[in-house]
Amino acid sequence: MMKQGYGPQEMTKILDMSYSDLPLHLKSCFLYLSTFSENCTILKDCLIRRWIAEGFIPLRKGESLWSVGESYFKELARRGLLQLVLNDINDEIGCTIHNIIHEFIRSLSTEENFVGEHLSSISYPCDTVRRFTRDCSKQYESGVLSSMTVHLSKVRSLAVSGNTNKQLSDVSTFKLVWVLDLEGATGLRKRQLRSVRSLVLLRYLSLRGTDAYQLPREMKALQHLETVDLRQTNVNHLPQLATAKLVSLLGDHLVIPRDMDDMLELEELFVIVVSRRYSMVNAANIIRKSKLLRVLGVRFESCDDQMGLMPFLDAVNYSNLQTFVVDDYSELHLADGTYELHPTLEDGAVAESLIAEAEAGLAEDPSASTPLEGKPRSINPTF
């Protein structure tokens, strides 16, 4: 896409033509890239989750929303509108946006009221802004959230980072929010988190990298919740969640409640603690019932109960999992030291984007997360 020797005006014309040539569904996905900071690496899995939550990905017969989202990602890359980021074995794990393209989509997003930035009290009518991003750590942006509540009353997507203590005292006024991304936010208080329960249309909640340590008990009221991202937080114990539509449940050390095993739409569960027998039985039930589950990460703790462990591994063995990640198996104890996994688990079945996210900060020691690479036929605690 980016051609040598072209000036700014020529490049703008080329980008205008490229954008006009995009199908309608890809236009929304392309403009959405403007919600991410310039020069950052956008992880593919994170992007697709947000596309899905925004309703940009239509359901196609015989295809999952995830596979459709991946095809959109590949198409934007094929058109040269994003630059792929590859891992060591050339798998696509994310993308970057050229500075000129990023400036183009930021300008276009503002013109089309797709994304709002740098709002003043008179810059937008109160019913216009649908997506809003703000870094509260930037001095020129301080105070904007508290003063712009009425202008953001119909916002659908809200992404806030930096110190939110004085800027985001209550999110309950954003009644129509589908996506709430607080990744990297600091200064979160119980009052702010409790107010999340009022967002009855919420589909996507990210508290990743925040100082949150507990979710409010009233989270079960969020009946449309699809993605909950609690990685790099101190949240370990989950309250009861509405499970009917839950697709992605992500954390570092999640303890799943006993009666939360009916997550029929679940596709990603990462990382859960598998320990005492009831926990292993609960995890096995989740795997058996969640027929769409493709990514599972577990951390074994004090797993010396053969009666509980073997049914869990059997459930993994005969599931539809594409990825099974073991995070620290030092406490996994098997009678003969080895358990054979069913060969239907895919060769090298590792969610590279998920692992890339882990290496970006999921664990202090990236080597602690050990995916079963190659042909994942066995778990051997002596590794």
XYZ file of C-alpha atoms in Angstrom:
383
model
C 0.000 0.000 0.000
C 2.667 2.534 1.008
C 4.516 3.637 -2.133
C 7.887 5.315 -2.236
C 7.991 8.779 -3.801
C 4.375 9.750 -3.223
C 3.567 12.971 -1.395
C 0.854 13.372 1.276
C -1.845 14.451 -1.212
C -1.152 11.517 -3.538
C -1.198 9.091 -0.619
C -4.507 10.505 0.629
C -6.039 9.993 -2.818
C -4.777 6.409 -2.923
C -6.156 5.713 0.558
C -9.487 7.308 -0.366
C -9.778 4.977 -3.355
C -8.743 1.960 -1.282
C -11.302 2.804 1.390
C -14.073 3.368 -1.171
C -13.299 -0.051 -2.650
C -13.814 -1.834 0.685
C -17.039 -3.787 1.288
C -19.225 -2.187 3.965
C -18.370 -4.755 6.638
C -14.635 -4.230 6.112
C -14.998 -0.454 6.298
C -16.190 -0.692 9.903
C -13.400 -3.117 10.818
C -10.825 -0.852 9.155
C -12.048 2.339 10.839
C -12.026 0.542 14.177
C -8.231 0.402 14.003
C -8.258 4.113 14.862
C -9.275 3.233 18.440
C -5.756 1.888 19.022
C -2.755 4.105 19.716
C -0.354 5.055 16.959
C 2.781 2.879 16.668
C 1.371 0.138 18.899
C 1.194 -3.550 18.044
C -2.434 -4.651 17.876
C -2.810 -8.278 18.903
C -5.004 -10.175 16.473
C -7.076 -12.054 19.040
C -7.847 -8.890 20.995
C -8.897 -7.093 17.819
C -11.192 -9.889 16.660
C -12.856 -10.121 20.081
C -13.661 -6.425 19.910
C -14.900 -6.630 16.314
C -17.274 -9.387 17.393
C -18.478 -7.440 20.432
C -19.134 -4.385 18.242
C -21.330 -6.462 15.945
C -19.077 -6.013 12.907
C -18.811 -9.750 12.237
C -21.912 -11.393 10.710
C -22.706 -15.022 11.357
C -22.162 -17.146 8.253
C -23.653 -20.569 7.829
C -21.119 -23.233 8.699
C -18.581 -20.734 10.087
C -17.907 -19.416 13.567
C -17.752 -15.694 14.243
C -14.090 -16.208 15.067
C -13.224 -17.743 11.694
C -15.080 -14.940 9.887
C -13.171 -12.366 11.963
C -9.882 -14.017 11.034
C -10.815 -13.875 7.351
C -11.495 -10.121 7.683
C -8.105 -9.643 9.337
C -6.389 -11.485 6.487
C -8.286 -9.487 3.864
C -7.234 -6.134 5.335
C -3.651 -7.401 5.354
C -3.944 -8.594 1.747
C -5.077 -5.110 0.735
C -2.036 -3.602 2.445
C -4.094 -1.662 4.997
C -2.343 -3.240 7.956
C 1.119 -4.705 8.427
C 1.277 -8.209 9.841
C 3.303 -9.073 12.931
C 4.588 -12.652 12.812
C 6.061 -14.939 15.436
C 9.175 -17.077 15.078
C 7.360 -19.662 12.946
C 5.646 -17.053 10.741
C 2.187 -17.302 12.281
C 0.137 -14.104 12.302
C -0.185 -12.840 15.877
C -0.997 -9.167 15.347
C -0.518 -6.106 13.210
C 0.749 -2.546 13.110
C -0.654 0.413 11.208
C 1.559 2.692 9.126
C 1.610 6.230 10.511
C 0.096 7.713 7.350
C -2.709 5.134 7.302
C -3.353 5.648 11.013
C -3.665 9.404 10.514
C -6.000 8.797 7.577
C -8.375 6.535 9.509
C -8.314 8.810 12.562
C -9.364 11.745 10.409
C -11.982 9.710 8.569
C -13.342 8.216 11.801
C -13.835 11.688 13.244
C -15.524 12.955 10.072
C -17.943 10.033 10.061
C -18.503 10.238 13.835
C -17.190 6.681 14.089
C -14.725 7.494 16.888
C -14.633 10.626 19.044
C -11.466 12.195 20.441
C -10.446 15.505 22.038
C -14.052 16.515 22.706
C -14.883 19.960 23.967
C -18.235 20.946 25.379
C -19.331 22.334 22.017
C -17.560 20.101 19.512
C -20.223 17.397 19.257
C -23.966 17.192 19.780
C -24.814 14.939 22.699
C -26.337 12.189 20.555
C -23.471 11.799 18.074
C -20.474 10.045 19.652
C -20.645 6.243 19.423
C -17.061 5.262 20.234
C -14.725 7.167 22.489
C -11.106 6.622 23.525
C -9.198 8.532 26.176
C -5.843 8.347 27.949
C -6.385 10.064 31.295
C -2.642 10.244 31.916
C -2.282 12.955 29.258
C -2.547 16.389 30.790
C -4.466 17.967 27.915
C -7.106 15.254 28.230
C -7.628 15.518 31.983
C -11.117 16.279 33.130
C -12.728 15.466 29.805
C -14.710 12.432 30.980
C -16.240 14.145 33.970
C -17.250 17.157 31.870
C -18.437 15.240 28.793
C -20.840 12.748 30.386
C -23.884 14.148 28.618
C -22.089 14.137 25.254
C -21.156 10.482 25.774
C -24.552 9.314 26.999
C -25.116 7.272 23.834
C -21.587 5.974 23.407
C -21.406 2.299 22.429
C -17.672 1.687 22.915
C -15.580 3.291 25.665
C -11.817 2.739 26.003
C -10.106 4.503 28.902
C -6.541 4.185 30.215
C -4.359 6.110 32.649
C -5.418 7.255 36.102
C -9.211 7.111 36.130
C -9.748 7.900 39.807
C -10.949 11.464 39.225
C -11.914 11.149 35.562
C -14.227 8.132 35.617
C -16.017 8.088 38.939
C -19.050 6.187 37.650
C -19.730 4.325 34.396
C -23.436 3.758 35.040
C -24.308 6.835 32.952
C -23.062 5.063 29.810
C -26.188 2.913 29.576
C -25.730 1.906 25.931
C -22.125 0.706 26.130
C -21.354 -2.626 24.478
C -17.556 -2.467 24.818
C -15.816 -1.214 27.972
C -12.036 -1.444 27.685
C -10.174 -0.240 30.774
C -6.893 -1.988 29.939
C -4.003 -0.327 31.738
C -6.246 1.945 33.801
C -5.155 2.757 37.345
C -6.958 4.184 40.328
C -10.010 1.954 39.926
C -12.143 1.874 43.060
C -14.901 -0.434 44.273
C -17.472 2.233 43.434
C -16.367 2.337 39.812
C -16.416 -1.438 39.433
C -19.798 -1.755 41.136
C -21.252 0.705 38.637
C -20.427 -1.735 35.813
C -23.451 -3.795 36.874
C -25.701 -1.077 35.387
C -24.374 -1.628 31.857
C -26.996 -4.197 30.934
C -26.037 -4.204 27.227
C -22.339 -4.834 27.918
C -20.718 -7.492 25.725
C -17.011 -6.902 26.279
C -15.256 -6.035 29.539
C -11.478 -5.724 29.771
C -9.820 -4.941 33.085
C -6.483 -6.273 31.882
C -3.463 -4.648 33.496
C -5.561 -2.676 35.989
C -5.328 -2.624 39.777
C -8.696 -4.363 40.101
C -8.724 -7.193 42.637
C -12.399 -8.121 42.855
C -15.466 -8.155 40.623
C -18.835 -7.059 42.020
C -21.236 -9.841 42.955
C -23.920 -8.264 40.792
C -22.067 -9.138 37.562
C -24.673 -11.821 36.858
C -27.055 -9.043 35.771
C -24.967 -8.597 32.610
C -26.846 -11.095 30.476
C -25.154 -10.175 27.171
C -21.547 -10.465 28.353
C -19.374 -12.314 25.815
C -15.781 -11.461 26.778
C -14.247 -10.900 30.221
C -10.498 -10.190 30.272
C -8.940 -10.199 33.753
C -5.311 -10.875 32.844
C -2.581 -9.026 34.748
C -4.976 -8.238 37.596
C -5.354 -9.618 41.111
C -8.821 -10.978 40.346
C -8.724 -14.706 41.031
C -12.132 -15.653 42.396
C -15.043 -15.078 40.064
C -18.544 -14.117 41.147
C -21.493 -15.773 39.459
C -21.574 -14.637 35.837
C -24.326 -14.873 33.256
C -23.001 -17.764 31.189
C -25.520 -18.074 28.357
C -23.489 -15.939 25.911
C -20.000 -16.057 27.438
C -17.413 -16.764 24.720
C -14.029 -15.716 26.184
C -13.056 -15.841 29.865
C -9.417 -14.820 30.289
C -7.317 -14.474 33.420
C -4.092 -15.525 35.093
C -5.328 -17.650 37.983
C -9.102 -18.045 37.779
C -11.074 -20.148 40.232
C -14.377 -21.078 38.589
C -17.476 -21.362 40.828
C -18.845 -24.895 41.078
C -22.184 -24.195 39.446
C -20.796 -22.159 36.544
C -20.331 -25.094 34.184
C -23.098 -24.367 31.671
C -21.091 -22.084 29.359
C -22.393 -23.564 26.127
C -21.009 -20.793 23.872
C -17.565 -20.758 25.509
C -14.588 -20.816 23.114
C -11.674 -19.546 25.254
C -10.973 -20.350 28.912
C -7.520 -19.230 30.080
C -5.997 -19.751 32.744
C -8.072 -21.657 35.310
C -6.832 -23.302 38.491
C -7.263 -27.069 38.612
C -6.605 -28.283 42.140
C -8.818 -30.124 44.602
C -11.088 -32.846 43.315
C -14.220 -30.700 43.120
C -12.307 -28.163 41.021
C -11.119 -30.843 38.601
C -14.591 -32.327 38.315
C -15.983 -28.848 37.682
C -13.380 -28.190 34.975
C -14.141 -31.550 33.353
C -17.852 -30.690 33.265
C -17.087 -27.354 31.605
C -15.034 -29.076 28.900
C -17.713 -31.701 28.233
C -20.555 -29.189 28.031
C -18.695 -26.481 26.094
C -18.673 -28.125 22.684
C -17.247 -24.980 21.052
C -14.264 -24.721 23.418
C -11.086 -24.406 21.335
C -8.600 -22.807 23.771
C -8.010 -24.017 27.329
C -5.268 -22.949 29.726
C -4.887 -24.599 33.118
C -2.651 -24.341 36.135
C -2.365 -27.480 38.245
C -2.065 -27.063 42.005
C -1.769 -29.989 44.433
C -3.096 -32.408 41.835
C -2.443 -35.718 43.604
C -6.029 -36.991 43.450
C -6.112 -39.592 40.680
C -9.894 -39.935 40.924
C -10.348 -36.269 40.020
C -7.412 -35.800 37.664
C -7.991 -38.682 35.296
C -11.608 -37.717 34.405
C -10.371 -34.184 33.717
C -7.680 -35.418 31.330
C -10.196 -37.755 29.704
C -12.462 -34.761 29.078
C -9.531 -32.942 27.426
C -8.722 -36.051 25.436
C -12.127 -36.290 23.783
C -12.942 -32.605 23.453
C -12.839 -30.348 20.395
C -9.901 -28.389 21.810
C -7.416 -26.954 19.353
C -5.168 -25.538 22.064
C -4.321 -26.912 25.491
C -1.842 -24.772 27.441
C -0.384 -25.943 30.744
C 0.837 -23.091 32.934
C 3.286 -24.625 35.436
C 2.736 -28.376 35.673
C 5.293 -28.841 38.476
C 2.502 -29.962 40.804
C 0.855 -32.331 38.332
C 1.205 -35.864 39.675
C 0.305 -38.933 37.639
C 0.730 -42.516 38.774
C 2.978 -43.504 35.860
C 4.226 -40.025 34.997
C 2.592 -39.912 31.568
C -0.850 -39.406 30.092
C -1.488 -39.979 26.396
C -3.572 -37.316 24.650
C -5.873 -38.105 21.767
C -4.238 -37.442 18.363
C -7.188 -35.282 17.219
C -5.576 -32.371 19.068
C -4.011 -30.413 16.230
C -0.311 -30.435 15.463
C 1.344 -27.498 17.147
C -2.057 -26.420 18.411
C -1.007 -23.264 20.210
C -2.981 -20.018 20.032
C -0.023 -17.877 19.058
C -1.826 -14.587 19.589
C -2.842 -15.719 23.061
C 0.705 -16.788 23.856
C 1.990 -13.475 22.473
C -0.379 -11.681 24.827
C 0.968 -13.820 27.639
C 4.546 -12.918 26.790
C 3.520 -9.263 26.765
C 2.813 -9.487 30.454
C 0.519 -12.362 31.394
C 3.239 -13.968 33.457
C 6.268 -12.309 35.010
C 8.304 -15.202 33.684
C 7.172 -16.044 30.136
C 8.801 -19.469 30.415
C 6.304 -20.373 33.121
C 3.564 -20.790 30.514
C 4.260 -24.033 28.708
C 2.161 -24.768 25.613
C 2.144 -28.347 24.389
C 3.979 -27.752 21.116
C 4.676 -30.101 18.245
C 2.260 -33.036 18.363
C 0.720 -32.611 21.823
C 0.357 -36.291 22.666
C 1.416 -36.387 26.310
C 1.817 -34.445 29.501
C 4.985 -35.397 31.335
C 5.513 -33.828 34.773
C 9.245 -34.563 34.616
C 9.893 -31.976 31.867
